mmCIF file of C-alpha atoms in Angstrom:
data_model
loop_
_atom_site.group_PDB
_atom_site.id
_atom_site.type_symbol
_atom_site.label_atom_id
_atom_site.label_comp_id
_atom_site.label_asym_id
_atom_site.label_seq_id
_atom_site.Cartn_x
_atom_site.Cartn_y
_atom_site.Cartn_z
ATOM 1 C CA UNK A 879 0.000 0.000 0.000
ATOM 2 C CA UNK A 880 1.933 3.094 -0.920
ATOM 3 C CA UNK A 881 -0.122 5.195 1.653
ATOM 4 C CA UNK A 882 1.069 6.011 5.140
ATOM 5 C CA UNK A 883 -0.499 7.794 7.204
ATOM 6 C CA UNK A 884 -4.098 6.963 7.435
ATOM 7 C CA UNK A 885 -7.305 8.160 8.936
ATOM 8 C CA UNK A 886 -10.549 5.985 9.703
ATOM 9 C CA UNK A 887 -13.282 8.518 10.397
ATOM 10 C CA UNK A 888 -16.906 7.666 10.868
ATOM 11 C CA UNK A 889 -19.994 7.340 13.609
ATOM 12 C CA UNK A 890 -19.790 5.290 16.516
ATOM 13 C CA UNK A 891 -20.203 2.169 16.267
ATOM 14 C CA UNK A 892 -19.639 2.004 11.992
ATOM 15 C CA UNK A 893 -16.792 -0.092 12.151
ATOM 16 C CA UNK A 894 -14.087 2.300 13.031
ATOM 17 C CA UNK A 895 -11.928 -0.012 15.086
ATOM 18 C CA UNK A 896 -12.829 -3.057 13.655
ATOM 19 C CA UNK A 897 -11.470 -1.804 10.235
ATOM 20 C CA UNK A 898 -8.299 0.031 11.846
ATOM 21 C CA UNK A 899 -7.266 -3.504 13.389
ATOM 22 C CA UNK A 900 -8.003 -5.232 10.516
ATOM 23 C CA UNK A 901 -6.501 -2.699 8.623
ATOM 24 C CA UNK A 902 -2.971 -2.806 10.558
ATOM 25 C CA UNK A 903 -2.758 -6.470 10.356
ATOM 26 C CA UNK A 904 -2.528 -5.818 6.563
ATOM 27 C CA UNK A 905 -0.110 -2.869 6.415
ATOM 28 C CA UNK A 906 1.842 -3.718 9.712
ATOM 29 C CA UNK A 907 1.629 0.284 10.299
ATOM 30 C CA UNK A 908 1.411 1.891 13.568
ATOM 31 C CA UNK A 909 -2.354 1.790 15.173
ATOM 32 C CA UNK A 910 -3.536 4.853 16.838
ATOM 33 C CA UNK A 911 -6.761 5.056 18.641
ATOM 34 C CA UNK A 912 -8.282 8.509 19.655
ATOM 35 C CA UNK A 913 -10.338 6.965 22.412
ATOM 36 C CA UNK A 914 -7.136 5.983 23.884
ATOM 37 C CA UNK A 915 -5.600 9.499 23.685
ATOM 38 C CA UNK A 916 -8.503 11.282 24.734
ATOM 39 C CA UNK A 917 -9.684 9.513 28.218
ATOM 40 C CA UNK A 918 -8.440 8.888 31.168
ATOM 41 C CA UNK A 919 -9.638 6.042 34.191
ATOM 42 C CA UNK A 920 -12.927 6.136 34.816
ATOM 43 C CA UNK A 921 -14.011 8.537 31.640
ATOM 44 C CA UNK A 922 -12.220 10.937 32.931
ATOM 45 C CA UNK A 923 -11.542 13.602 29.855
ATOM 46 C CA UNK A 924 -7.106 14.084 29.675
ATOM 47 C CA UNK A 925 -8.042 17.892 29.003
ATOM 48 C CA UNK A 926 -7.715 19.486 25.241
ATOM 49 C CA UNK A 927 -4.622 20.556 25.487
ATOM 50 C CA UNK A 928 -2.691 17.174 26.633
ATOM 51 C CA UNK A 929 -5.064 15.516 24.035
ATOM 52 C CA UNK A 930 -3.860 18.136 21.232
ATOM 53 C CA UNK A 931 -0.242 17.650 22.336
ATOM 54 C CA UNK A 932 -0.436 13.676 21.924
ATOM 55 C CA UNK A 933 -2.217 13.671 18.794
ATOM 56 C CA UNK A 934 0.528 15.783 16.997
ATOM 57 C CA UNK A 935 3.433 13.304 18.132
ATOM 58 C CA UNK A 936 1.613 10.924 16.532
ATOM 59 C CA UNK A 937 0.573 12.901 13.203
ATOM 60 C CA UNK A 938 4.201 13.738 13.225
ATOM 61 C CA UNK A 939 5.320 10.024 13.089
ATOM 62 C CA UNK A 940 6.331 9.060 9.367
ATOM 63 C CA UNK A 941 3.533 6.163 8.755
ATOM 64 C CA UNK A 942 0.117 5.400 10.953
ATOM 65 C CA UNK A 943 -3.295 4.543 11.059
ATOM 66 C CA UNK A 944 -5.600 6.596 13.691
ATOM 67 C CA UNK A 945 -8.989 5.990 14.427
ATOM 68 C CA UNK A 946 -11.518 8.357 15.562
ATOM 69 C CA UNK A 947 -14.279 10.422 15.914
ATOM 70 C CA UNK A 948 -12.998 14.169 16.988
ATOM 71 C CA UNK A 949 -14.457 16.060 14.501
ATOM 72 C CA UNK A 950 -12.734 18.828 15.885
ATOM 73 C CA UNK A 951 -9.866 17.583 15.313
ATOM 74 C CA UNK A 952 -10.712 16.361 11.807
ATOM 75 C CA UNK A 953 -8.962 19.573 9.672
ATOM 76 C CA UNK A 954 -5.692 19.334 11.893
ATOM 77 C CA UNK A 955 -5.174 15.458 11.232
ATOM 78 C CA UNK A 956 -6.027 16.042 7.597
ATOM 79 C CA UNK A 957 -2.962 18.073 7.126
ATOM 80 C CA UNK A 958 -0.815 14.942 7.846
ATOM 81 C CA UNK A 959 -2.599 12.681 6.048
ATOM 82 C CA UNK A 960 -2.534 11.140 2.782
ATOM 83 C CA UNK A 961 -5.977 8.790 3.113
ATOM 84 C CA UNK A 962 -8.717 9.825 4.615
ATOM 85 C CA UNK A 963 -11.438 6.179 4.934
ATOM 86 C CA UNK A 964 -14.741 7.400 5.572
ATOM 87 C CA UNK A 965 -17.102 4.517 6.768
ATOM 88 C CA UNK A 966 -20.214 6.546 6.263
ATOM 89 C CA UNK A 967 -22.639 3.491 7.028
ATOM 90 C CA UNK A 968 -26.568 3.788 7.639
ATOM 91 C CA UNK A 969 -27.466 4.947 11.086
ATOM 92 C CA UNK A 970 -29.177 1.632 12.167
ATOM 93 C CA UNK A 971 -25.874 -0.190 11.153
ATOM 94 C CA UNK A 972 -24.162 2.406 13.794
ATOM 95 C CA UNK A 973 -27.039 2.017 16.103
ATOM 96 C CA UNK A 974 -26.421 -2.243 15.890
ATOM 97 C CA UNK A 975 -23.027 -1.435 16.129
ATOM 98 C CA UNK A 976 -22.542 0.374 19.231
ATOM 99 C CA UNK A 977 -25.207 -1.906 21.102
ATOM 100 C CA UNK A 978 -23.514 -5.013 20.274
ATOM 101 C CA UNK A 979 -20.539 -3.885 21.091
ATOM 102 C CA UNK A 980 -21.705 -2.987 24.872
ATOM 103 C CA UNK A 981 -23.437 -6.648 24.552
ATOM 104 C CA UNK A 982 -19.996 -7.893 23.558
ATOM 105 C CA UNK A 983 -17.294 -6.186 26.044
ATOM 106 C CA UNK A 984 -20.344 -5.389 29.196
ATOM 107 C CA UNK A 985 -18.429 -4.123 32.121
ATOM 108 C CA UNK A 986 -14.900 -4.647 30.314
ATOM 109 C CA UNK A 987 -12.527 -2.132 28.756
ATOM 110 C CA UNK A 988 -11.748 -2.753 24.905
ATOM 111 C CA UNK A 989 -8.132 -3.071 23.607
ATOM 112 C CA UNK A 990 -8.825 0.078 21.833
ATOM 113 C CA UNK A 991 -10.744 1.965 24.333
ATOM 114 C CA UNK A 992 -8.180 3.869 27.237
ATOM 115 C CA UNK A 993 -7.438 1.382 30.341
ATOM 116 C CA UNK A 994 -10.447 1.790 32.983
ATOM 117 C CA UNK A 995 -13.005 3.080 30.659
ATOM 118 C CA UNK A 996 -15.651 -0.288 30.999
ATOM 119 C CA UNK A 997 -17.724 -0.119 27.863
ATOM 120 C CA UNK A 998 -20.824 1.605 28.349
ATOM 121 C CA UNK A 999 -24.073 3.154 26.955
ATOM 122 C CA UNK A 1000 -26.280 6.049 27.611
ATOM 123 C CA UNK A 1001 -28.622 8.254 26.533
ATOM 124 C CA UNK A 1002 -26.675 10.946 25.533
ATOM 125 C CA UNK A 1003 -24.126 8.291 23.743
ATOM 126 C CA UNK A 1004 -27.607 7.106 21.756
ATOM 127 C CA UNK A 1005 -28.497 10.755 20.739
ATOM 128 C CA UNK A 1006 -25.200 11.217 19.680
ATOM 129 C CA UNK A 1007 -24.927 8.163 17.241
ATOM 130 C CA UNK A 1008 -28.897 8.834 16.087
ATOM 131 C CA UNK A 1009 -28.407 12.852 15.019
ATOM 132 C CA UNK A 1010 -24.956 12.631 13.678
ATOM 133 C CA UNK A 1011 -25.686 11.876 10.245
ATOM 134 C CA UNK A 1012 -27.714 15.375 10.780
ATOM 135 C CA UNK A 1013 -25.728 17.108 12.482
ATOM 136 C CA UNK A 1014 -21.698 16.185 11.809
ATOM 137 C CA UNK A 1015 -22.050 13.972 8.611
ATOM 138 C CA UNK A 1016 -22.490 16.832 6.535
ATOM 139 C CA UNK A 1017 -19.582 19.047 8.186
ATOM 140 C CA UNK A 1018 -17.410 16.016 7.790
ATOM 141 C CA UNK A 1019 -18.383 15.469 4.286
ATOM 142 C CA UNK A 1020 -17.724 18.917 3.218
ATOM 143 C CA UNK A 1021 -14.361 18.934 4.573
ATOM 144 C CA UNK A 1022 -13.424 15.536 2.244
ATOM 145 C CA UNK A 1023 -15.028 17.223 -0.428
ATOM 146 C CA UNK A 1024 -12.471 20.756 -0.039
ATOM 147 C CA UNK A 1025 -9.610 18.294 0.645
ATOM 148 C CA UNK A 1026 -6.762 16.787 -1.289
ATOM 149 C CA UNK A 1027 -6.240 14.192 0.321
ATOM 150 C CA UNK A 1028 -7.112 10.692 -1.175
ATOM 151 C CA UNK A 1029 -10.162 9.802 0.367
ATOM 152 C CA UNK A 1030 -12.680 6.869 0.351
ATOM 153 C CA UNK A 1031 -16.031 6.225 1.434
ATOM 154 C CA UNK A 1032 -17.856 2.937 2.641
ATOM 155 C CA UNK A 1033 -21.353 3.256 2.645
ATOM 156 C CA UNK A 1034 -21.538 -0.190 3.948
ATOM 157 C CA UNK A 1035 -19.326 -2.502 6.345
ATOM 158 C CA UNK A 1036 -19.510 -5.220 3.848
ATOM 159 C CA UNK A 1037 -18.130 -3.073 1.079
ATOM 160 C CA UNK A 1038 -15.947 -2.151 3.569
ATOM 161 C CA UNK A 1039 -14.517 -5.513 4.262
ATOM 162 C CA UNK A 1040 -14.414 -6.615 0.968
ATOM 163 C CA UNK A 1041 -12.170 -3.643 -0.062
ATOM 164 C CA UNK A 1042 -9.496 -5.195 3.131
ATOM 165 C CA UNK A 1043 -9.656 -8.544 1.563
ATOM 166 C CA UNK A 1044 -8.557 -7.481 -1.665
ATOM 167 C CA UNK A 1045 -5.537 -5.528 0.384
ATOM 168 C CA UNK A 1046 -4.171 -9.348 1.253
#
């Protein structure tokens, strides 16, 4: 793969991680996971600035994958970039996603999640996954769009998956 320095962007629960571990195994390149930057023990927000200073020593690294949401983030982890995978799935695939997950990993901490953050699910998580095809989708989209960076979108986790199997 001549690309180096990748970014897997989408809604919770549309296959981010899966696709960044899957996608690592293929390219052997280093695997970065926001979530893991981002929190501390017990969901305890690290604080922007610590965040902000961890991300760049990472965007500054010559090869990577990250994974993540922080669409704040998004324009400042573009710059380093040179593919940009979108999975833009259907919000009932994200909705599936993020409940079997908590299903799946109940009271336990992911691999890709920081260490004493137990996988959980509330409310505000739900409303989060159900309006952000309303209201960060389209933000998100636009910034693709005005970019120059190779990008590709998913619209489905199986398309998805079949593009990694034709990687190996």
């Amino acid at each position: 793969m001549r690309h180096q320095r990748i970014l897997i962007i989408g809604c919770s629960g549309s296959g981010k991680s899966y696709f960044s571990k899957e996608l690592h195994k293929v390219t052997q390149l280093p695997l970065v996971h926001l979530d893991q930057l981002y929190w501390k023990k017990g969901w305890e927000k690290r604080g922007k600035a610590l965040f902000l200073k961890d991300l760049q020593s990472h965007l500054q690294q010559s090869s990577w994958i990250i994974d993540g949401n922080f669409d704040s983030t998004l324009p400042l982890r573009m710059q380093y970039a040179d593919l940009v995978i979108c999975l833009d799935v259907p919000r009932i695939q994200s909705l599936q996603g993020v409940t079997t997950r908590w299903f799946k990993h109940f009271g336990r901490t992911r691999v890709d999640m920081a260490v004493g953050c137990p996988e959980k699910i509330d409310m505000e998580f739900l409303q989060f996954v159900w309006t952000y095809q309303e209201k960060i989708r389209p933000h998100i989209l636009q910034q693709l769009r005005e970019s120059s960076v190779d990008t590709i979108i998913f619209k489905s986790r199986k398309s998805a998956k079949a593009w990694l199997k034709n990687l190996t």
